[in-house]
mmCIF file of C-alpha atoms in Angstrom:
data_model
loop_
_atom_site.group_PDB
_atom_site.id
_atom_site.type_symbol
_atom_site.label_atom_id
_atom_site.label_comp_id
_atom_site.label_asym_id
_atom_site.label_seq_id
_atom_site.Cartn_x
_atom_site.Cartn_y
_atom_site.Cartn_z
ATOM 1 C CA PHE K 253 -14.398 27.239 62.220
ATOM 2 C CA ASN K 254 -12.293 25.348 60.406
ATOM 3 C CA PHE K 255 -15.002 24.519 56.696
ATOM 4 C CA THR K 256 -13.349 28.766 56.734
ATOM 5 C CA VAL K 257 -9.852 28.669 57.372
ATOM 6 C CA THR K 258 -9.963 25.647 54.335
ATOM 7 C CA MET K 259 -11.779 28.665 52.556
ATOM 8 C CA ALA K 260 -9.046 31.486 53.184
ATOM 9 C CA ASP K 261 -5.568 29.122 52.943
ATOM 10 C CA GLU K 262 -7.211 27.462 49.416
ATOM 11 C CA ALA K 263 -7.901 31.513 48.247
ATOM 12 C CA ARG K 264 -4.380 32.373 49.386
ATOM 13 C CA ALA K 265 -2.840 29.681 47.415
ATOM 14 C CA MET K 266 -4.401 30.590 44.638
ATOM 15 C CA LEU K 267 -3.542 33.720 45.013
ATOM 16 C CA ASP K 268 -0.020 32.793 45.538
ATOM 17 C CA ALA K 269 -0.199 30.954 41.951
ATOM 18 C CA LEU K 270 -1.843 33.190 40.039
ATOM 19 C CA MET K 271 1.053 37.486 41.736
ATOM 20 C CA GLY K 272 3.594 35.333 43.784
ATOM 21 C CA ALA K 273 4.003 34.331 47.219
ATOM 22 C CA ASP K 274 5.528 38.329 46.787
ATOM 23 C CA ARG K 275 1.987 39.240 46.013
ATOM 24 C CA ASN K 276 2.886 41.843 49.397
ATOM 25 C CA ALA K 277 6.102 43.108 48.415
ATOM 26 C CA PRO K 278 6.048 46.881 47.717
ATOM 27 C CA VAL K 279 7.468 47.028 44.612
ATOM 28 C CA ASP K 280 9.780 49.338 42.724
ATOM 29 C CA GLY K 281 8.263 53.180 41.632
ATOM 30 C CA ALA K 282 4.661 51.859 42.577
ATOM 31 C CA SER K 283 2.802 54.985 44.303
ATOM 32 C CA GLY K 284 5.905 56.490 45.256
ATOM 33 C CA ILE K 285 8.459 54.218 46.744
ATOM 34 C CA SER K 286 11.741 54.134 45.437
ATOM 35 C CA SER K 287 14.646 51.141 46.124
ATOM 36 C CA ASN K 288 16.067 53.873 49.202
ATOM 37 C CA SER K 289 13.144 54.556 51.212
ATOM 38 C CA GLY K 290 12.850 52.857 54.245
ATOM 39 C CA GLY K 291 16.506 52.258 54.775
ATOM 40 C CA GLY K 292 17.321 53.988 57.176
ATOM 41 C CA GLY K 293 17.472 53.257 60.464
ATOM 42 C CA GLY K 294 15.274 50.206 61.737
ATOM 43 C CA GLY K 295 15.543 48.659 58.194
ATOM 44 C CA GLY K 296 11.748 49.582 56.646
ATOM 45 C CA GLY K 297 10.353 46.775 55.158
ATOM 46 C CA ARG K 298 10.816 45.252 51.793
ATOM 47 C CA THR K 299 11.418 47.236 48.635
ATOM 48 C CA ARG K 300 12.049 44.235 46.014
ATOM 49 C CA ARG K 301 10.266 41.024 45.445
ATOM 50 C CA GLN K 302 12.366 38.239 46.194
ATOM 51 C CA LYS K 303 13.971 36.251 43.773
ATOM 52 C CA ARG K 304 14.444 32.940 43.995
ATOM 53 C CA SER K 305 16.059 30.258 44.239
ATOM 54 C CA CYS K 306 16.314 26.291 42.540
ATOM 55 C CA TYR K 307 17.554 25.289 45.707
ATOM 56 C CA ASP K 308 14.971 27.237 47.786
ATOM 57 C CA PRO K 309 12.525 24.127 49.176
ATOM 58 C CA ASP K 310 9.459 25.654 47.820
ATOM 59 C CA ILE K 311 10.446 25.712 44.409
ATOM 60 C CA CYS K 312 8.988 23.763 42.171
ATOM 61 C CA PRO K 313 11.870 20.792 40.973
ATOM 62 C CA LEU K 314 9.597 19.762 37.905
ATOM 63 C CA TYR K 315 8.517 23.163 36.385
ATOM 64 C CA CYS K 316 12.567 23.891 37.139
ATOM 65 C CA ALA K 317 13.809 20.360 35.259
ATOM 66 C CA TRP K 318 10.842 21.614 32.277
ATOM 67 C CA SER K 319 11.973 24.619 29.639
ATOM 68 C CA LEU K 320 10.849 24.912 26.467
ATOM 69 C CA SER K 321 12.842 23.733 23.624
ATOM 70 C CA SER K 322 13.768 27.386 23.188
ATOM 71 C CA GLN K 323 13.148 30.443 24.500
ATOM 72 C CA ASP K 324 13.017 32.957 21.738
ATOM 73 C CA ASN K 325 10.940 30.540 19.054
ATOM 74 C CA PRO K 326 9.734 27.446 21.074
ATOM 75 C CA THR K 327 7.409 24.901 18.729
ATOM 76 C CA TRP K 328 3.414 25.443 18.924
ATOM 77 C CA ALA K 329 2.422 22.773 21.309
ATOM 78 C CA GLU K 330 4.826 24.264 23.555
ATOM 79 C CA SER K 331 3.407 27.805 23.112
ATOM 80 C CA VAL K 332 -0.071 26.445 23.295
ATOM 81 C CA ALA K 333 0.716 24.671 27.268
ATOM 82 C CA ALA K 334 2.843 26.819 28.500
ATOM 83 C CA ASN K 335 1.719 29.820 30.672
ATOM 84 C CA GLU K 336 2.076 33.171 28.882
ATOM 85 C CA GLY K 337 4.678 34.886 29.389
ATOM 86 C CA ALA K 338 6.669 31.679 31.391
ATOM 87 C CA GLY K 339 10.001 30.216 29.773
ATOM 88 C CA GLY K 340 8.985 26.672 30.780
ATOM 89 C CA ILE K 341 6.315 24.157 31.562
ATOM 90 C CA ASP K 342 4.170 23.623 34.525
ATOM 91 C CA ILE K 343 3.091 19.862 34.263
ATOM 92 C CA PHE K 344 -0.202 20.663 36.963
ATOM 93 C CA ASP K 345 -1.295 23.482 34.426
ATOM 94 C CA LEU K 346 -0.978 20.766 31.019
ATOM 95 C CA PHE K 347 -4.547 19.576 31.609
ATOM 96 C CA THR K 348 -6.439 22.104 33.514
ATOM 97 C CA ASN K 349 -10.401 22.039 33.535
ATOM 98 C CA THR K 350 -10.203 18.406 30.979
ATOM 99 C CA LYS K 351 -11.070 14.877 32.502
ATOM 100 C CA SER K 352 -6.879 14.327 33.154
ATOM 101 C CA ASP K 353 -6.567 17.255 35.523
ATOM 102 C CA ILE K 354 -4.200 16.208 37.543
ATOM 103 C CA GLY K 355 -4.688 18.753 40.368
ATOM 104 C CA PRO K 356 -3.144 22.129 41.340
ATOM 105 C CA ASN K 357 0.761 22.969 41.900
ATOM 106 C CA PRO K 358 1.381 21.998 45.351
ATOM 107 C CA TYR K 359 4.920 23.738 44.842
ATOM 108 C CA ARG K 360 6.027 27.472 43.600
ATOM 109 C CA VAL K 361 6.800 28.414 40.071
ATOM 110 C CA ASP K 362 9.208 30.843 39.601
ATOM 111 C CA ASP K 363 10.546 31.712 36.019
ATOM 112 C CA HIS K 364 14.617 32.734 38.062
ATOM 113 C CA ALA K 365 14.349 29.494 39.654
ATOM 114 C CA ARG K 366 14.414 27.580 36.584
ATOM 115 C CA GLU K 367 16.867 29.672 34.584
ATOM 116 C CA GLU K 368 19.120 29.325 37.871
ATOM 117 C CA PHE K 369 18.908 25.408 37.122
ATOM 118 C CA ALA K 370 19.291 25.675 33.346
ATOM 119 C CA SER K 371 22.330 27.198 34.228
ATOM 120 C CA LEU K 372 23.678 24.509 36.286
ATOM 121 C CA PRO K 373 27.006 22.273 35.396
ATOM 122 C CA GLU K 374 25.421 18.536 34.587
ATOM 123 C CA HIS K 375 26.931 17.186 37.130
ATOM 124 C CA GLU K 376 24.959 19.366 39.243
ATOM 125 C CA LYS K 377 22.178 19.053 38.442
ATOM 126 C CA ARG K 378 21.940 15.133 38.132
ATOM 127 C CA ARG K 379 23.144 16.204 42.396
ATOM 128 C CA LEU K 380 19.310 18.172 43.041
ATOM 129 C CA GLY K 381 18.171 15.318 40.434
ATOM 130 C CA TYR K 382 15.158 17.083 39.620
ATOM 131 C CA GLU K 383 15.454 15.048 35.599
ATOM 132 C CA ASP K 384 15.102 12.663 37.148
ATOM 133 C CA MET K 385 12.006 13.884 39.248
ATOM 134 C CA LEU K 386 10.088 14.897 35.951
ATOM 135 C CA ALA K 387 11.250 11.544 34.455
ATOM 136 C CA ARG K 388 9.294 9.331 37.414
ATOM 137 C CA LYS K 389 6.509 11.562 37.273
ATOM 138 C CA LEU K 390 5.866 11.935 33.699
ATOM 139 C CA GLN K 391 6.101 7.877 33.590
ATOM 140 C CA ASP K 392 3.131 7.629 36.325
ATOM 141 C CA LEU K 393 1.268 10.148 34.129
ATOM 142 C CA VAL K 394 1.582 8.128 30.436
ATOM 143 C CA ARG K 395 0.577 4.401 32.628
ATOM 144 C CA GLN K 396 -2.083 6.380 33.767
ATOM 145 C CA CYS K 397 -2.731 7.558 30.028
ATOM 146 C CA ASP K 398 -2.063 4.169 28.473
ATOM 147 C CA ARG K 399 -4.079 1.881 31.121
ATOM 148 C CA THR K 400 -7.035 4.495 29.936
ATOM 149 C CA VAL K 401 -6.062 3.532 26.387
ATOM 150 C CA ALA K 402 -6.720 -0.263 27.020
ATOM 151 C CA ARG K 403 -9.528 0.370 28.511
ATOM 152 C CA ASN K 404 -11.402 2.413 26.202
ATOM 153 C CA LYS K 405 -10.219 0.028 23.424
ATOM 154 C CA GLU K 406 -11.893 -2.943 25.942
ATOM 155 C CA LYS K 407 -14.841 -0.605 26.009
ATOM 156 C CA LEU K 408 -15.553 -0.501 22.460
ATOM 157 C CA ARG K 409 -14.137 -4.277 22.009
ATOM 158 C CA ARG K 410 -17.285 -4.982 23.710
ATOM 159 C CA GLU K 411 -20.371 -2.101 22.582
ATOM 160 C CA VAL K 412 -19.349 -3.817 18.184
ATOM 161 C CA ALA K 413 -19.399 -7.386 20.106
ATOM 162 C CA GLN K 414 -23.091 -6.532 21.393
ATOM 163 C CA ALA K 415 -23.680 -5.046 18.183
ATOM 164 C CA MET K 416 -22.944 -7.641 16.485
ATOM 165 C CA LYS K 417 -24.865 -10.019 18.499
ATOM 166 C CA GLN K 418 -27.840 -7.528 18.088
ATOM 167 C CA ARG K 419 -27.766 -7.783 14.724
ATOM 168 C CA THR K 420 -27.044 -11.236 13.593
ATOM 169 C CA ALA K 421 -29.552 -13.011 16.202
ATOM 170 C CA GLY K 422 -32.078 -14.803 14.848
ATOM 171 C CA SER K 423 -31.265 -14.609 11.283
ATOM 172 C CA GLY K 424 -29.424 -17.809 12.464
ATOM 173 C CA LYS K 425 -26.395 -16.673 9.781
ATOM 174 C CA GLY K 426 -24.540 -16.066 12.365
ATOM 175 C CA ASN K 427 -21.001 -13.439 11.027
ATOM 176 C CA ARG K 428 -21.541 -14.497 7.282
ATOM 177 C CA GLU K 429 -25.192 -11.407 7.251
ATOM 178 C CA ASP K 430 -24.297 -9.327 5.139
ATOM 179 C CA LEU K 431 -22.452 -5.474 7.024
ATOM 180 C CA VAL K 432 -24.771 -3.865 4.580
ATOM 181 C CA VAL K 433 -27.290 -1.707 7.189
ATOM 182 C CA THR K 434 -29.718 0.690 7.324
ATOM 183 C CA VAL K 435 -28.989 2.808 4.380
ATOM 184 C CA ASN K 436 -30.408 6.623 3.552
ATOM 185 C CA GLU K 437 -31.557 6.510 -0.174
ATOM 186 C CA GLU K 438 -31.969 10.422 -0.718
ATOM 187 C CA MET K 439 -28.402 10.665 0.690
ATOM 188 C CA LEU K 440 -26.952 7.886 -1.892
ATOM 189 C CA GLU K 441 -28.749 9.176 -4.541
ATOM 190 C CA LYS K 442 -27.890 12.640 -3.888
ATOM 191 C CA CYS K 443 -24.539 10.814 -3.394
ATOM 192 C CA ALA K 444 -24.226 9.382 -6.690
ATOM 193 C CA SER K 445 -25.833 11.846 -8.551
ATOM 194 C CA ASN K 446 -22.354 13.871 -7.698
ATOM 195 C CA VAL K 447 -19.994 11.418 -8.595
ATOM 196 C CA ALA K 448 -22.339 11.421 -11.669
ATOM 197 C CA LYS K 449 -21.674 15.204 -12.783
ATOM 198 C CA ALA K 450 -18.359 14.806 -11.847
ATOM 199 C CA THR K 451 -17.488 12.206 -13.967
ATOM 200 C CA LEU K 452 -19.408 13.990 -16.892
ATOM 201 C CA ILE K 453 -17.165 17.100 -16.272
ATOM 202 C CA GLU K 454 -13.798 15.803 -16.327
ATOM 203 C CA GLU K 455 -14.688 13.605 -19.749
ATOM 204 C CA GLU K 456 -16.091 17.120 -21.013
ATOM 205 C CA MET K 457 -12.816 18.488 -19.786
ATOM 206 C CA ALA K 458 -10.472 15.768 -21.673
ATOM 207 C CA THR K 459 -12.550 16.532 -24.451
ATOM 208 C CA LEU K 460 -11.669 20.244 -24.010
ATOM 209 C CA VAL K 461 -8.351 19.812 -23.887
ATOM 210 C CA GLU K 462 -7.772 17.989 -27.272
ATOM 211 C CA LYS K 463 -9.245 20.505 -28.925
ATOM 212 C CA MET K 464 -7.508 22.917 -27.193
ATOM 213 C CA GLU K 465 -4.063 20.784 -28.490
ATOM 214 C CA GLU K 466 -5.747 20.494 -32.072
ATOM 215 C CA LEU K 467 -6.125 24.270 -32.339
ATOM 216 C CA GLU K 468 -2.500 24.793 -31.135
ATOM 217 C CA GLU K 469 -1.587 22.581 -34.132
ATOM 218 C CA ASP K 470 -3.776 24.316 -36.230
ATOM 219 C CA GLU K 471 -2.408 28.048 -35.427
ATOM 220 C CA LYS K 472 1.106 26.642 -35.658
ATOM 221 C CA LYS K 473 0.597 25.844 -39.163
ATOM 222 C CA LEU K 474 -1.470 28.642 -40.146
ATOM 223 C CA LEU K 475 1.403 30.713 -38.839
ATOM 224 C CA LYS K 476 3.946 28.982 -41.017
ATOM 225 C CA SER K 477 1.693 29.214 -44.116
ATOM 226 C CA LEU K 478 1.202 32.527 -43.247
ATOM 227 C CA GLU K 479 5.180 33.384 -42.986
ATOM 228 C CA GLU K 480 6.194 31.145 -46.804
ATOM 229 C CA GLU K 481 2.905 34.177 -48.179
ATOM 230 C CA LYS K 482 4.711 36.755 -46.361
ATOM 231 C CA SER K 483 8.432 35.464 -47.880
ATOM 232 C CA ASN K 484 6.555 35.135 -51.302
ATOM 233 C CA GLY K 485 5.163 38.503 -51.854
ATOM 234 C CA ASP K 486 8.668 39.643 -50.147
ATOM 235 C CA GLY K 487 9.727 38.332 -53.481
ATOM 236 C CA LYS K 488 7.384 39.493 -55.641
ATOM 237 C CA ASP K 489 7.853 43.105 -54.589
ATOM 238 C CA GLY K 490 11.560 42.939 -54.743
ATOM 239 C CA SER K 491 11.652 42.255 -58.855
ATOM 240 C CA LYS K 492 8.559 45.037 -58.921
ATOM 241 C CA GLU K 493 11.824 47.444 -57.040
ATOM 242 C CA LYS K 494 13.923 46.322 -59.215
ATOM 243 C CA LYS K 495 11.898 46.564 -62.457
ATOM 244 C CA THR K 496 11.192 50.665 -62.206
ATOM 245 C CA GLU K 497 14.923 51.161 -60.982
ATOM 246 C CA GLU K 498 15.770 50.379 -64.367
ATOM 247 C CA LYS K 499 12.771 51.943 -65.982
ATOM 248 C CA ASP K 500 14.008 55.353 -63.992
ATOM 249 C CA CYS K 501 18.136 54.918 -65.050
ATOM 250 C CA GLU K 502 17.323 54.972 -68.517
ATOM 251 C CA GLU K 503 14.228 57.638 -67.855
ATOM 252 C CA VAL K 504 17.218 59.413 -66.643
ATOM 253 C CA ALA K 505 19.535 58.853 -69.012
ATOM 254 C CA GLU K 506 17.055 59.907 -72.173
ATOM 255 C CA PRO K 507 16.773 64.225 -72.112
ATOM 256 C CA PRO K 508 12.641 65.455 -71.251
ATOM 257 C CA LYS K 509 10.522 65.774 -74.615
ATOM 258 C CA LYS K 510 7.334 66.721 -73.831
ATOM 259 C CA LYS K 511 5.352 68.357 -70.646
ATOM 260 C CA LYS K 512 3.362 65.722 -70.637
ATOM 261 C CA LYS K 513 5.647 63.030 -70.012
ATOM 262 C CA LYS K 514 7.075 64.797 -67.034
ATOM 263 C CA SER K 515 3.727 65.266 -65.823
ATOM 264 C CA LYS K 516 3.622 61.142 -66.076
ATOM 265 C CA ASP K 517 6.730 60.872 -64.545
ATOM 266 C CA LYS K 518 5.382 62.476 -61.714
ATOM 267 C CA SER K 519 2.159 60.456 -60.910
ATOM 268 C CA LYS K 520 4.924 57.293 -61.583
ATOM 269 C CA ASP K 521 6.457 58.652 -58.819
ATOM 270 C CA SER K 522 4.121 59.538 -56.235
ATOM 271 C CA ALA K 523 2.836 55.750 -56.596
ATOM 272 C CA GLU K 524 5.937 54.350 -56.447
ATOM 273 C CA GLU K 525 6.197 56.385 -53.232
ATOM 274 C CA SER K 526 2.624 55.030 -52.653
ATOM 275 C CA ALA K 527 3.522 51.905 -52.832
ATOM 276 C CA GLU K 528 6.987 52.135 -51.159
ATOM 277 C CA THR K 529 4.841 53.464 -47.594
ATOM 278 C CA PRO K 530 4.036 50.974 -45.218
ATOM 279 C CA ALA K 531 -0.034 49.996 -45.118
ATOM 280 C CA ALA K 532 -0.818 49.783 -41.732
ATOM 281 C CA LYS K 533 -0.705 45.824 -40.563
ATOM 282 C CA THR K 534 -4.649 43.558 -40.729
ATOM 283 C CA VAL K 535 -4.301 40.398 -39.572
ATOM 284 C CA ASP K 536 -5.342 36.938 -41.089
ATOM 285 C CA PRO K 537 -9.050 36.619 -40.552
ATOM 286 C CA ARG K 538 -8.764 32.829 -39.655
ATOM 287 C CA LEU K 539 -6.237 33.496 -37.498
ATOM 288 C CA LEU K 540 -8.514 34.935 -36.065
ATOM 289 C CA GLU K 541 -11.088 33.058 -35.791
ATOM 290 C CA VAL K 542 -8.615 30.038 -34.318
ATOM 291 C CA GLN K 543 -7.874 32.249 -31.283
ATOM 292 C CA LYS K 544 -11.302 33.676 -31.161
ATOM 293 C CA THR K 545 -11.986 29.748 -30.944
ATOM 294 C CA LYS K 546 -9.011 29.044 -28.343
ATOM 295 C CA LEU K 547 -11.197 31.372 -26.122
ATOM 296 C CA THR K 548 -13.896 30.258 -25.302
ATOM 297 C CA THR K 549 -12.391 26.824 -25.305
ATOM 298 C CA LEU K 550 -10.179 27.895 -22.601
ATOM 299 C CA LEU K 551 -13.378 29.964 -20.775
ATOM 300 C CA GLN K 552 -15.366 27.065 -21.165
ATOM 301 C CA LEU K 553 -12.275 24.880 -18.871
ATOM 302 C CA GLN K 554 -12.699 27.555 -16.460
ATOM 303 C CA SER K 555 -15.684 27.492 -15.731
ATOM 304 C CA LEU K 556 -16.141 23.434 -15.314
ATOM 305 C CA SER K 557 -12.096 23.771 -13.456
ATOM 306 C CA LEU K 558 -14.652 25.752 -11.179
ATOM 307 C CA GLN K 559 -17.382 23.533 -10.657
ATOM 308 C CA LEU K 560 -15.262 20.688 -9.591
ATOM 309 C CA PRO K 561 -14.230 20.921 -5.981
ATOM 310 C CA PRO K 562 -17.461 21.953 -4.153
ATOM 311 C CA LEU K 563 -18.452 18.205 -6.222
ATOM 312 C CA ARG K 564 -15.820 16.547 -4.950
ATOM 313 C CA ASP K 565 -16.140 18.136 -1.297
ATOM 314 C CA ASN K 566 -19.506 17.791 -1.219
ATOM 315 C CA THR K 567 -18.924 13.595 -2.353
ATOM 316 C CA ASP K 568 -16.650 13.051 0.542
ATOM 317 C CA ASN K 569 -19.054 14.673 3.128
ATOM 318 C CA LEU K 570 -21.894 12.496 2.042
ATOM 319 C CA LEU K 571 -19.592 9.804 1.885
ATOM 320 C CA ARG K 572 -18.263 9.897 5.576
ATOM 321 C CA GLN K 573 -21.567 10.449 6.992
ATOM 322 C CA LEU K 574 -23.505 7.828 5.012
ATOM 323 C CA GLN K 575 -21.116 4.316 6.094
ATOM 324 C CA TYR K 576 -23.559 2.614 4.717
ATOM 325 C CA LEU K 577 -20.633 -0.579 4.123
ATOM 326 C CA ARG K 578 -18.680 -0.863 7.654
ATOM 327 C CA SER K 579 -16.321 -2.830 7.940
ATOM 328 C CA ASP K 580 -15.333 -5.590 10.263
ATOM 329 C CA THR K 581 -15.282 -3.474 13.948
ATOM 330 C CA SER K 582 -19.047 -2.429 12.784
ATOM 331 C CA THR K 583 -18.216 1.301 14.267
ATOM 332 C CA ASP K 584 -16.811 3.669 13.220
ATOM 333 C CA LYS K 585 -15.403 5.025 16.488
ATOM 334 C CA VAL K 586 -11.630 4.649 17.671
ATOM 335 C CA VAL K 587 -9.483 5.543 20.790
ATOM 336 C CA CYS K 588 -7.128 8.017 19.939
ATOM 337 C CA ASP K 589 -3.144 6.148 21.818
ATOM 338 C CA VAL K 590 -2.413 9.319 22.511
ATOM 339 C CA SER K 591 -4.882 11.247 24.418
ATOM 340 C CA GLY K 592 -7.651 7.680 24.937
ATOM 341 C CA ASN K 593 -10.565 10.065 23.987
ATOM 342 C CA PHE K 594 -13.195 8.736 21.217
ATOM 343 C CA MET K 595 -12.297 9.574 18.050
ATOM 344 C CA SER K 596 -15.248 9.371 14.841
ATOM 345 C CA SER K 597 -13.692 8.495 10.746
ATOM 346 C CA ARG K 598 -16.985 10.627 10.348
ATOM 347 C CA ASP K 599 -15.982 14.050 12.081
ATOM 348 C CA ALA K 600 -15.912 17.109 9.692
ATOM 349 C CA ASP K 601 -12.398 18.182 9.522
ATOM 350 C CA GLU K 602 -12.326 20.704 11.127
ATOM 351 C CA ARG K 603 -13.736 18.747 14.202
ATOM 352 C CA ILE K 604 -10.301 16.088 13.075
ATOM 353 C CA ALA K 605 -8.131 18.930 13.573
ATOM 354 C CA ALA K 606 -9.971 20.322 16.573
ATOM 355 C CA HIS K 607 -9.185 17.662 18.239
ATOM 356 C CA TYR K 608 -5.097 17.590 17.017
ATOM 357 C CA ALA K 609 -5.309 21.253 18.384
ATOM 358 C CA GLY K 610 -6.785 20.577 22.114
ATOM 359 C CA LYS K 611 -5.539 20.798 24.910
ATOM 360 C CA GLN K 612 -5.571 17.073 25.974
ATOM 361 C CA TYR K 613 -4.304 15.645 22.743
ATOM 362 C CA VAL K 614 -1.195 18.383 22.822
ATOM 363 C CA GLY K 615 -0.608 17.665 26.411
ATOM 364 C CA TRP K 616 0.032 14.285 26.086
ATOM 365 C CA LYS K 617 2.476 14.638 23.358
ATOM 366 C CA LEU K 618 4.032 17.059 24.915
ATOM 367 C CA VAL K 619 4.440 14.342 28.597
ATOM 368 C CA ARG K 620 5.205 11.552 26.124
ATOM 369 C CA ASP K 621 8.106 13.472 23.444
ATOM 370 C CA LYS K 622 9.445 14.809 27.591
ATOM 371 C CA LEU K 623 9.318 11.563 28.595
ATOM 372 C CA LYS K 624 11.839 9.990 25.582
ATOM 373 C CA GLU K 625 14.174 12.793 25.532
ATOM 374 C CA LEU K 626 14.197 12.116 29.504
ATOM 375 C CA GLN K 627 15.369 8.184 29.264
ATOM 376 C CA LYS K 628 17.505 9.451 26.533
ATOM 377 C CA LYS K 629 19.219 11.241 28.659
ATOM 378 C CA GLY K 630 19.059 7.730 31.616
ATOM 379 C CA MET K 631 16.869 9.011 33.324
ATOM 380 C CA GLY K 632 13.272 7.706 35.376
ATOM 381 C CA LEU K 633 15.532 4.186 33.967
ATOM 382 C CA GLY K 634 16.836 3.498 38.355
#
C-alpha cells in the first residue's frame, strides 16, 4: 500500500513539474468555457489559472533569483541550459540524466513569480534573501565539483605512476629509460610521406610564385616597348600625312591637264582614305605568349593549393593518433578543470567541441560564472 501511494505521489509531482499545479483548472476559451461562466450564485469553480507570487511558500526561491542575462537575447549557454520558453534557469534541471544530477526540484517553478521578484527593489530582494540562498547553493555545488576534479587528477596521477613503474620494471634504468613506446610503423611512414609531399608542394608553389613575378616583369617591359613602338609609328605616319597634304595643295593650285592624271589622283585619294581608316587591332604575339604562360602558371598554383589542406589535416590527425613520444605524464589524458571530466588530447576536433558544448560543461560553467557574479554583489559571504 505504501509503495502504491509513493508511486502516485511521484507521478503527481512529475505532472506538477511538467504542467503546473493548476493543470486541472479550466482554461479561458477551452471547451466553450468563458471567464464569466460558473460565476453566478454558488461561485462555481476557477476559470483562470492562478498566478503565483514570489512570496508563496511553495515557489522555488533559487529559480526566482536566477533570471537570464537578457530575455530577448540570452547567451548561447543560457539558451542551452534554460527550458524552452522559460525566462530563468532552474538549477535542478542543469544536470539531469548526467553523473552530476542533483535530483528534482522540490519547489514550484513559475515565471510570473520570477518576474515579480526581478521587479522588486534591491532592499526587498535582500530582505527575502533569494540571491543569498542561490549563492550558498552554488557554493556547495562548486565545492563538490572541485572535489571531483581533485579526485580525478589524483586518480590520473596514480595511473601515470603505475604505468611508469611497469615500463621501467627490470630495466635497471629507472626514469632514465627512453619514453618512446611502441610505434605504429605504417602510420608513422604515412605521416612522414604526407609531410614530404606537403614540403614538395610548398617548394613547387614557391618556384611558381617566382615564375609569376618574372612573367609580370616581362609583361610590363613588353607593354612598355610596344607603347614606344606605337608612339614612334604615330610620328612617322604624321610626317607622311603632312607630305600628302602639301602634294594635294600643289595639285589643287595647278590646273588639270589630262584626264589620265585625274584618274591617277583619284586612285591616290582612295589609297590615302583606305590608309586613314583604322585597321582592326592586332595583339602582339609575344604579349599573347606571356599571358598564356601566366594563365598556365596560375592554374598550376590553384591545383597545388587545393592539394595542401587535405594533406595537412591528414597529417595532423595521424600525429594526434600516433603520440609515439609522450611527455613526462606519459599519458594523453587530462582532467577538465570546469566539469571534472576526463578528456583526451588525441580526440578529434568534433569530440572536443562536443565536450565544450555538452550538458555538464555548459552547466558547470554557468554555475561558476553565476557564483562569481553573486559574490561580487556580496552574496553568499556571510
